[in-house]
Amino acid sequence: MADLFNIGLSGLKSSQTNLSITGQNISNINTPGYTRQSAVQAARDPSFTGAGYIGNGTSIVDVQRIHNQFLTNQVRTSTSMNAEVMAFQTQIEELNGLLAGSATGINPAMQSYFGALQTAIEDPASVPARQLFLAEAEGLAGKFNTVHQRLTAQNEFIGQQMGTVTDQVSRLASNIASYNNSIAKASAQGAQPNDLLDARDEAIRQLSEYIGVTVVPQDDNTVNLFVGTGQPLVVGNDASALTIEPGRTDPNRVEIHLKSGSTSQNITGLVSGGELGGILRYRGELDNAMNSVGRLALSMASEFNQQLAQGLNLNGEAGSNLFADINSDQLKTDRSVAIGDSQGSLRVSIDDTSRLTTSDYEVRYDEGKLTVRRVSDGKLVEPVGTNPAQYDGFSLEDSGLQNGDRFLVMPTRSGANTIGVQMKNPQELAFAAPVSVQKDLNNRGTGSAELILERGQSLDATALKGALPLTLERTSTGYTLGGEAVTVSDTGEIALTVSGYGFTLKLAGQPAEGDTFEISFNTGTSDNRNALQLSNLQTDAVMGKSDTNKKGFSLADGYGTLIQHVGTQTAQARAESEASGAVLKQATNNRDSVSAVNLDEEAANLMKFEQYYNASAQVIQIARSIFDTLISSIR
C-alpha cells in the first residue's frame, strides 16, 4: 500500500505546486513585465516487478517562463523607436507653433514693417509716416529678440531634460547590474530564477524608453548592455553612469558623458534611440532654427543699412544706419569660441550676408594656415579672395594662434538676439536718391532719361554735391558727359561713376542732336526712389547665394523656407509617431499573446488542478482504507 500512498502523495504535491503557480500568475496579472509561468511535470522512474514496470507517481522537474526572446527584443526595439519619435515630436510641435504662430512668429512683424515702409513711400516727406516706419522697425527687431530668447530657453530646457533622462539611465543601469549579480548566483543552483529574469527584462525595457541599447546575453545568464556605437553601459554586475557636462564651447549646451570608474567619454554624437535620442535629434533642428532666424536678422540689418547709406535724408545728408552695426567689436569676438586649450583668439566679421549659410564652422590653425570646415556637412570651405579671405560670407581675424588651436565659429547664431534699431530721428531716414536727371525744356527730340540706382555703392554726399551738375548731350557722333565721350549700350544704358558713386542712366525714345539732360544733386524732399529700393528688399534675392545657387532667395522666402522646413519635420514626426506607436502596440500584443497572463486560462487551470488535487487525495484515502482493511484482517 506504500506505493499507492506515495503515488497519491506525489500527485497531491504536484497539484499543489500547479495551484501555487496558477495563483502566482493570477496575482501578477498587472505586474509590469511579468511572464506567466508553467510547471513542467514528469513521471518518476518506475519500479520493476515480476509483472513488469510499475509507476511511482509524478514530480515537478521545472518551472518555466512562457517566454520568447525574439518577441521581447521586438518590444524593446519598438519601445526605443517610439520614445525617440515621441520626444522629438513634442519638441518640434512647440518650435513649429513658435515660428508659424500669428502672435509669436516673425512673419506678421515683417509684413507690418514693409507695410509701414509702403505708407512712407506714398508720402516720403511725412514725418508721422516715417515715425510709424521706425516704430515698426523697433517692433520687428523686438520680435527677432523674443524669438531668439524663446529658442534659447528651449535649449536650456533641453539641457535640463537631458540631465533628468541621464539620471534615469544611470539608475536603471545600476539596477540591471544588481539583477545580473543575483541572477548569476541563483542560476548557479541549476534552475532559472524566473521572477528575477522578468524584473531584469522589464528594467531593460524601461531603459530603452530613455536610450537605445544593445543587449548581449552571456553564458552565466547575465546580459551586457551597450549604447551608442558599442560603449559599455552594463558589463556583468558593473554599471557605468551617464552624466551631463557643460559643453566645451558653450556651457549652456550640455554634453553626455559615459563615466566608468575614473574614465569619462563624451558620447553625445553617438547616442540614438529613446527619449535621449529624440532630444538630441531635436537639438539639431533647434540649432538650425536659431541660425536661420539669426541669418535673416543679419541680412535684414545689413541690406537696409547698406541701402539707406546710398540715399539722402530730409536734411539732404547721406543716410545713416537704421539697425545697429552687425560688425561691432563685441559681436565679432562673440562669434567664435576656443575649443580645449587653444591659446589664440579669432574674430568673425560678416562681409556678405547674401552668402551666409545656417551652419556653424570648426576652424583649425596648423603651420600658419587656417582650415575651415562646415559642421553641417563636414566639408572644407575654400577661401575666396584675400585681405581678408572670405568663407561663406564671413572673414576671420586671428591673433596669437598656436599650432593645433581650434575654434567653433557661429556666424549667425546670435544674429536675432543682437539686432536692434539705433536710429531715433525719423528725419534721418534716407528715402531720397542722391541724384536726379532732368531733360532740357528746349529739347527737340522725344528722348527721356531715367536714373537706375545700384546697390552696394559708397556715397560721399559732400563730394558728389561738389561734382554735380553734369550735362549729358546728344552729339552727331554719340553722347558726351561734361564734354567727355561716353558709351551707350544697345539697350540705351550708360554706366556712370561720379565721386565714387555709381549709377546707371537709361535713355529711351529718340533724342535729337543737341538735346541735353542735366544730372544734378537731388534736393527734393518728396523723392522716394531710395525708399522704393528698400521696399524691393522684401522680394529681391538677397540671401542664400552660393557657388551652386547663384539666384538665392528673398528675405520673405528665407523665413518662409524655415517655416516650411519645420512644418515638414512636424508633419513627418506626427506620421512617424503614429507608425511607431502602431508597431509598438503590435509588438506588445505579440509578446502578450505568448507571455501575458490570461485570466480565463488560469481560471480553467484552477478548476483542473483542484480536481487533480482532490483526485490525488482520494488515491491517498483509498490507500489508507486498503491498509486499514489489511490490518483488520490479520488481527
mmCIF file of N, CA and C in Angstrom, residues 509-582:
data_model
loop_
_atom_site.group_PDB
_atom_site.id
_atom_site.type_symbol
_atom_site.label_atom_id
_atom_site.label_comp_id
_atom_site.label_asym_id
_atom_site.label_seq_id
_atom_site.Cartn_x
_atom_site.Cartn_y
_atom_site.Cartn_z
ATOM 1 N N GLY A 509 13.352 106.578 -76.120
ATOM 2 C CA GLY A 509 12.911 107.485 -77.176
ATOM 3 C C GLY A 509 14.041 107.821 -78.139
ATOM 4 N N GLN A 510 13.895 108.943 -78.842
ATOM 5 C CA GLN A 510 14.870 109.358 -79.852
ATOM 6 C C GLN A 510 15.337 110.788 -79.575
ATOM 7 N N PRO A 511 16.416 110.948 -78.776
ATOM 8 C CA PRO A 511 16.956 112.307 -78.562
ATOM 9 C C PRO A 511 17.506 112.858 -79.877
ATOM 10 N N ALA A 512 17.292 114.141 -80.088
ATOM 11 C CA ALA A 512 17.815 114.798 -81.290
ATOM 12 C C ALA A 512 19.198 115.372 -81.003
ATOM 13 N N GLU A 513 19.938 115.612 -82.071
ATOM 14 C CA GLU A 513 21.268 116.199 -81.896
ATOM 15 C C GLU A 513 21.142 117.544 -81.202
ATOM 16 N N GLY A 514 21.947 117.728 -80.158
ATOM 17 C CA GLY A 514 21.903 118.957 -79.384
ATOM 18 C C GLY A 514 21.029 118.876 -78.151
ATOM 19 N N ASP A 515 20.218 117.827 -78.038
ATOM 20 C CA ASP A 515 19.397 117.653 -76.830
ATOM 21 C C ASP A 515 20.298 117.385 -75.635
ATOM 22 N N THR A 516 19.916 117.908 -74.468
ATOM 23 C CA THR A 516 20.734 117.732 -73.254
ATOM 24 C C THR A 516 19.880 117.254 -72.082
ATOM 25 N N PHE A 517 20.570 116.589 -71.166
ATOM 26 C CA PHE A 517 19.956 116.117 -69.916
ATOM 27 C C PHE A 517 20.897 116.495 -68.782
ATOM 28 N N GLU A 518 20.361 117.130 -67.751
ATOM 29 C CA GLU A 518 21.205 117.581 -66.646
ATOM 30 C C GLU A 518 21.081 116.629 -65.460
ATOM 31 N N ILE A 519 22.239 116.131 -65.005
ATOM 32 C CA ILE A 519 22.308 115.265 -63.819
ATOM 33 C C ILE A 519 22.717 116.139 -62.649
ATOM 34 N N SER A 520 21.835 116.229 -61.638
ATOM 35 C CA SER A 520 22.053 117.158 -60.530
ATOM 36 C C SER A 520 22.018 116.426 -59.191
ATOM 37 N N PHE A 521 22.563 117.098 -58.182
ATOM 38 C CA PHE A 521 22.435 116.609 -56.807
ATOM 39 C C PHE A 521 20.990 116.840 -56.364
ATOM 40 N N ASN A 522 20.367 115.808 -55.844
ATOM 41 C CA ASN A 522 18.937 115.866 -55.544
ATOM 42 C C ASN A 522 18.662 116.724 -54.307
ATOM 43 N N THR A 523 17.675 117.609 -54.428
ATOM 44 C CA THR A 523 17.260 118.427 -53.276
ATOM 45 C C THR A 523 15.780 118.252 -52.968
ATOM 46 N N GLY A 524 15.138 117.327 -53.651
ATOM 47 C CA GLY A 524 13.699 117.147 -53.458
ATOM 48 C C GLY A 524 13.381 116.312 -52.224
ATOM 49 N N THR A 525 12.640 116.867 -51.287
ATOM 50 C CA THR A 525 12.280 116.139 -50.058
ATOM 51 C C THR A 525 11.191 115.104 -50.294
ATOM 52 N N SER A 526 10.479 115.214 -51.420
ATOM 53 C CA SER A 526 9.403 114.264 -51.707
ATOM 54 C C SER A 526 9.876 113.097 -52.561
ATOM 55 N N ASP A 527 11.156 113.020 -52.799
ATOM 56 C CA ASP A 527 11.706 111.923 -53.597
ATOM 57 C C ASP A 527 11.652 110.627 -52.782
ATOM 58 N N ASN A 528 11.218 109.535 -53.415
ATOM 59 C CA ASN A 528 11.090 108.256 -52.702
ATOM 60 C C ASN A 528 11.831 107.114 -53.384
ATOM 61 N N ARG A 529 12.762 107.455 -54.282
ATOM 62 C CA ARG A 529 13.404 106.403 -55.078
ATOM 63 C C ARG A 529 14.247 105.458 -54.235
ATOM 64 N N ASN A 530 14.936 105.958 -53.239
ATOM 65 C CA ASN A 530 15.711 105.047 -52.391
ATOM 66 C C ASN A 530 14.789 104.232 -51.488
ATOM 67 N N ALA A 531 13.652 104.816 -51.108
ATOM 68 C CA ALA A 531 12.670 104.065 -50.322
ATOM 69 C C ALA A 531 12.095 102.915 -51.142
ATOM 70 N N LEU A 532 11.923 103.148 -52.452
ATOM 71 C CA LEU A 532 11.461 102.066 -53.324
ATOM 72 C C LEU A 532 12.486 100.935 -53.372
ATOM 73 N N GLN A 533 13.759 101.303 -53.380
ATOM 74 C CA GLN A 533 14.810 100.288 -53.335
ATOM 75 C C GLN A 533 14.730 99.488 -52.031
ATOM 76 N N LEU A 534 14.424 100.183 -50.938
ATOM 77 C CA LEU A 534 14.250 99.490 -49.655
ATOM 78 C C LEU A 534 13.081 98.516 -49.727
ATOM 79 N N SER A 535 12.002 98.936 -50.351
ATOM 80 C CA SER A 535 10.824 98.080 -50.472
ATOM 81 C C SER A 535 11.118 96.835 -51.297
ATOM 82 N N ASN A 536 11.977 96.984 -52.309
ATOM 83 C CA ASN A 536 12.321 95.838 -53.155
ATOM 84 C C ASN A 536 13.064 94.748 -52.391
ATOM 85 N N LEU A 537 13.646 95.108 -51.245
ATOM 86 C CA LEU A 537 14.376 94.112 -50.457
ATOM 87 C C LEU A 537 13.462 93.005 -49.949
ATOM 88 N N GLN A 538 12.160 93.261 -49.916
ATOM 89 C CA GLN A 538 11.229 92.235 -49.452
ATOM 90 C C GLN A 538 11.189 91.055 -50.415
ATOM 91 N N THR A 539 11.357 91.321 -51.694
ATOM 92 C CA THR A 539 11.211 90.268 -52.703
ATOM 93 C C THR A 539 12.484 89.990 -53.496
ATOM 94 N N ASP A 540 13.465 90.877 -53.442
ATOM 95 C CA ASP A 540 14.715 90.641 -54.173
ATOM 96 C C ASP A 540 15.516 89.520 -53.514
ATOM 97 N N ALA A 541 16.249 88.777 -54.331
ATOM 98 C CA ALA A 541 17.067 87.671 -53.817
ATOM 99 C C ALA A 541 18.327 88.227 -53.170
ATOM 100 N N VAL A 542 18.330 88.300 -51.860
ATOM 101 C CA VAL A 542 19.473 88.869 -51.137
ATOM 102 C C VAL A 542 20.049 87.880 -50.121
ATOM 103 N N MET A 543 19.575 86.620 -50.139
ATOM 104 C CA MET A 543 20.056 85.617 -49.185
ATOM 105 C C MET A 543 20.314 84.296 -49.902
ATOM 106 N N GLY A 544 21.092 83.441 -49.247
ATOM 107 C CA GLY A 544 21.231 82.056 -49.677
ATOM 108 C C GLY A 544 21.982 81.828 -50.967
ATOM 109 N N LYS A 545 22.810 82.772 -51.386
ATOM 110 C CA LYS A 545 23.568 82.581 -52.620
ATOM 111 C C LYS A 545 24.828 81.767 -52.347
ATOM 112 N N SER A 546 25.203 80.962 -53.329
ATOM 113 C CA SER A 546 26.406 80.137 -53.204
ATOM 114 C C SER A 546 26.898 79.791 -54.596
ATOM 115 N N ASP A 547 27.979 79.029 -54.644
ATOM 116 C CA ASP A 547 28.516 78.632 -55.947
ATOM 117 C C ASP A 547 27.534 77.742 -56.700
ATOM 118 N N THR A 548 26.701 77.000 -55.962
ATOM 119 C CA THR A 548 25.733 76.095 -56.595
ATOM 120 C C THR A 548 24.342 76.712 -56.693
ATOM 121 N N ASN A 549 24.131 77.845 -56.042
ATOM 122 C CA ASN A 549 22.837 78.525 -56.091
ATOM 123 C C ASN A 549 23.080 80.014 -56.320
ATOM 124 N N LYS A 550 23.189 80.380 -57.577
ATOM 125 C CA LYS A 550 23.515 81.764 -57.916
ATOM 126 C C LYS A 550 22.340 82.708 -57.661
ATOM 127 N N LYS A 551 21.120 82.185 -57.718
ATOM 128 C CA LYS A 551 19.946 83.048 -57.622
ATOM 129 C C LYS A 551 19.648 83.472 -56.192
ATOM 130 N N GLY A 552 19.742 82.550 -55.240
ATOM 131 C CA GLY A 552 19.415 82.875 -53.861
ATOM 132 C C GLY A 552 17.921 83.032 -53.661
ATOM 133 N N PHE A 553 17.532 83.717 -52.578
ATOM 134 C CA PHE A 553 16.115 83.923 -52.291
ATOM 135 C C PHE A 553 15.949 85.198 -51.469
ATOM 136 N N SER A 554 14.712 85.618 -51.303
ATOM 137 C CA SER A 554 14.409 86.897 -50.665
ATOM 138 C C SER A 554 14.329 86.756 -49.148
ATOM 139 N N LEU A 555 14.208 87.907 -48.470
ATOM 140 C CA LEU A 555 14.035 87.897 -47.020
ATOM 141 C C LEU A 555 12.759 87.159 -46.637
ATOM 142 N N ALA A 556 11.674 87.434 -47.362
ATOM 143 C CA ALA A 556 10.405 86.768 -47.066
ATOM 144 C C ALA A 556 10.518 85.269 -47.289
ATOM 145 N N ASP A 557 11.159 84.880 -48.390
ATOM 146 C CA ASP A 557 11.320 83.455 -48.674
ATOM 147 C C ASP A 557 12.261 82.790 -47.680
ATOM 148 N N GLY A 558 13.220 83.553 -47.161
ATOM 149 C CA GLY A 558 14.143 82.989 -46.181
ATOM 150 C C GLY A 558 13.417 82.499 -44.946
ATOM 151 N N TYR A 559 12.504 83.317 -44.446
ATOM 152 C CA TYR A 559 11.730 82.890 -43.275
ATOM 153 C C TYR A 559 10.699 81.836 -43.660
ATOM 154 N N GLY A 560 10.108 81.995 -44.851
ATOM 155 C CA GLY A 560 9.137 81.006 -45.309
ATOM 156 C C GLY A 560 9.746 79.627 -45.466
ATOM 157 N N THR A 561 10.993 79.585 -45.939
ATOM 158 C CA THR A 561 11.685 78.302 -46.085
ATOM 159 C C THR A 561 11.887 77.632 -44.737
ATOM 160 N N LEU A 562 12.237 78.434 -43.720
ATOM 161 C CA LEU A 562 12.411 77.880 -42.375
ATOM 162 C C LEU A 562 11.094 77.322 -41.850
ATOM 163 N N ILE A 563 10.011 78.087 -41.999
ATOM 164 C CA ILE A 563 8.704 77.620 -41.529
ATOM 165 C C ILE A 563 8.303 76.341 -42.261
ATOM 166 N N GLN A 564 8.549 76.307 -43.570
ATOM 167 C CA GLN A 564 8.203 75.123 -44.349
ATOM 168 C C GLN A 564 8.999 73.911 -43.885
ATOM 169 N N HIS A 565 10.295 74.115 -43.619
ATOM 170 C CA HIS A 565 11.132 73.002 -43.164
ATOM 171 C C HIS A 565 10.654 72.469 -41.822
ATOM 172 N N VAL A 566 10.413 73.377 -40.876
ATOM 173 C CA VAL A 566 9.965 72.942 -39.549
ATOM 174 C C VAL A 566 8.582 72.304 -39.642
ATOM 175 N N GLY A 567 7.710 72.874 -40.494
ATOM 176 C CA GLY A 567 6.387 72.290 -40.678
ATOM 177 C C GLY A 567 6.458 70.892 -41.261
ATOM 178 N N THR A 568 7.364 70.699 -42.211
ATOM 179 C CA THR A 568 7.547 69.364 -42.797
ATOM 180 C C THR A 568 8.060 68.378 -41.758
ATOM 181 N N GLN A 569 9.027 68.822 -40.951
ATOM 182 C CA GLN A 569 9.549 67.964 -39.891
ATOM 183 C C GLN A 569 8.459 67.618 -38.881
ATOM 184 N N THR A 570 7.588 68.579 -38.591
ATOM 185 C CA THR A 570 6.494 68.334 -37.648
ATOM 186 C C THR A 570 5.520 67.309 -38.208
ATOM 187 N N ALA A 571 5.130 67.480 -39.465
ATOM 188 C CA ALA A 571 4.210 66.532 -40.091
ATOM 189 C C ALA A 571 4.825 65.141 -40.167
ATOM 190 N N GLN A 572 6.109 65.094 -40.491
ATOM 191 C CA GLN A 572 6.796 63.805 -40.552
ATOM 192 C C GLN A 572 6.856 63.158 -39.176
ATOM 193 N N ALA A 573 7.085 63.974 -38.141
ATOM 194 C CA ALA A 573 7.141 63.436 -36.778
ATOM 195 C C ALA A 573 5.790 62.874 -36.363
ATOM 196 N N ARG A 574 4.714 63.548 -36.759
ATOM 197 C CA ARG A 574 3.377 63.036 -36.444
ATOM 198 C C ARG A 574 3.147 61.686 -37.103
ATOM 199 N N ALA A 575 3.534 61.589 -38.371
ATOM 200 C CA ALA A 575 3.363 60.322 -39.084
ATOM 201 C C ALA A 575 4.227 59.226 -38.466
ATOM 202 N N GLU A 576 5.473 59.569 -38.135
ATOM 203 C CA GLU A 576 6.368 58.591 -37.512
ATOM 204 C C GLU A 576 5.844 58.161 -36.146
ATOM 205 N N SER A 577 5.277 59.115 -35.410
ATOM 206 C CA SER A 577 4.742 58.796 -34.091
ATOM 207 C C SER A 577 3.589 57.811 -34.202
ATOM 208 N N GLU A 578 2.714 58.058 -35.164
ATOM 209 C CA GLU A 578 1.582 57.153 -35.362
ATOM 210 C C GLU A 578 2.057 55.770 -35.796
ATOM 211 N N ALA A 579 3.019 55.751 -36.717
ATOM 212 C CA ALA A 579 3.520 54.466 -37.218
ATOM 213 C C ALA A 579 4.268 53.697 -36.136
ATOM 214 N N SER A 580 5.156 54.384 -35.416
ATOM 215 C CA SER A 580 5.931 53.692 -34.379
ATOM 216 C C SER A 580 5.037 53.248 -33.233
ATOM 217 N N GLY A 581 3.976 54.028 -32.954
ATOM 218 C CA GLY A 581 3.022 53.615 -31.926
ATOM 219 C C GLY A 581 2.301 52.345 -32.323
ATOM 220 N N ALA A 582 1.937 52.253 -33.611
ATOM 221 C CA ALA A 582 1.270 51.041 -34.094
ATOM 222 C C ALA A 582 2.209 49.837 -34.045
#
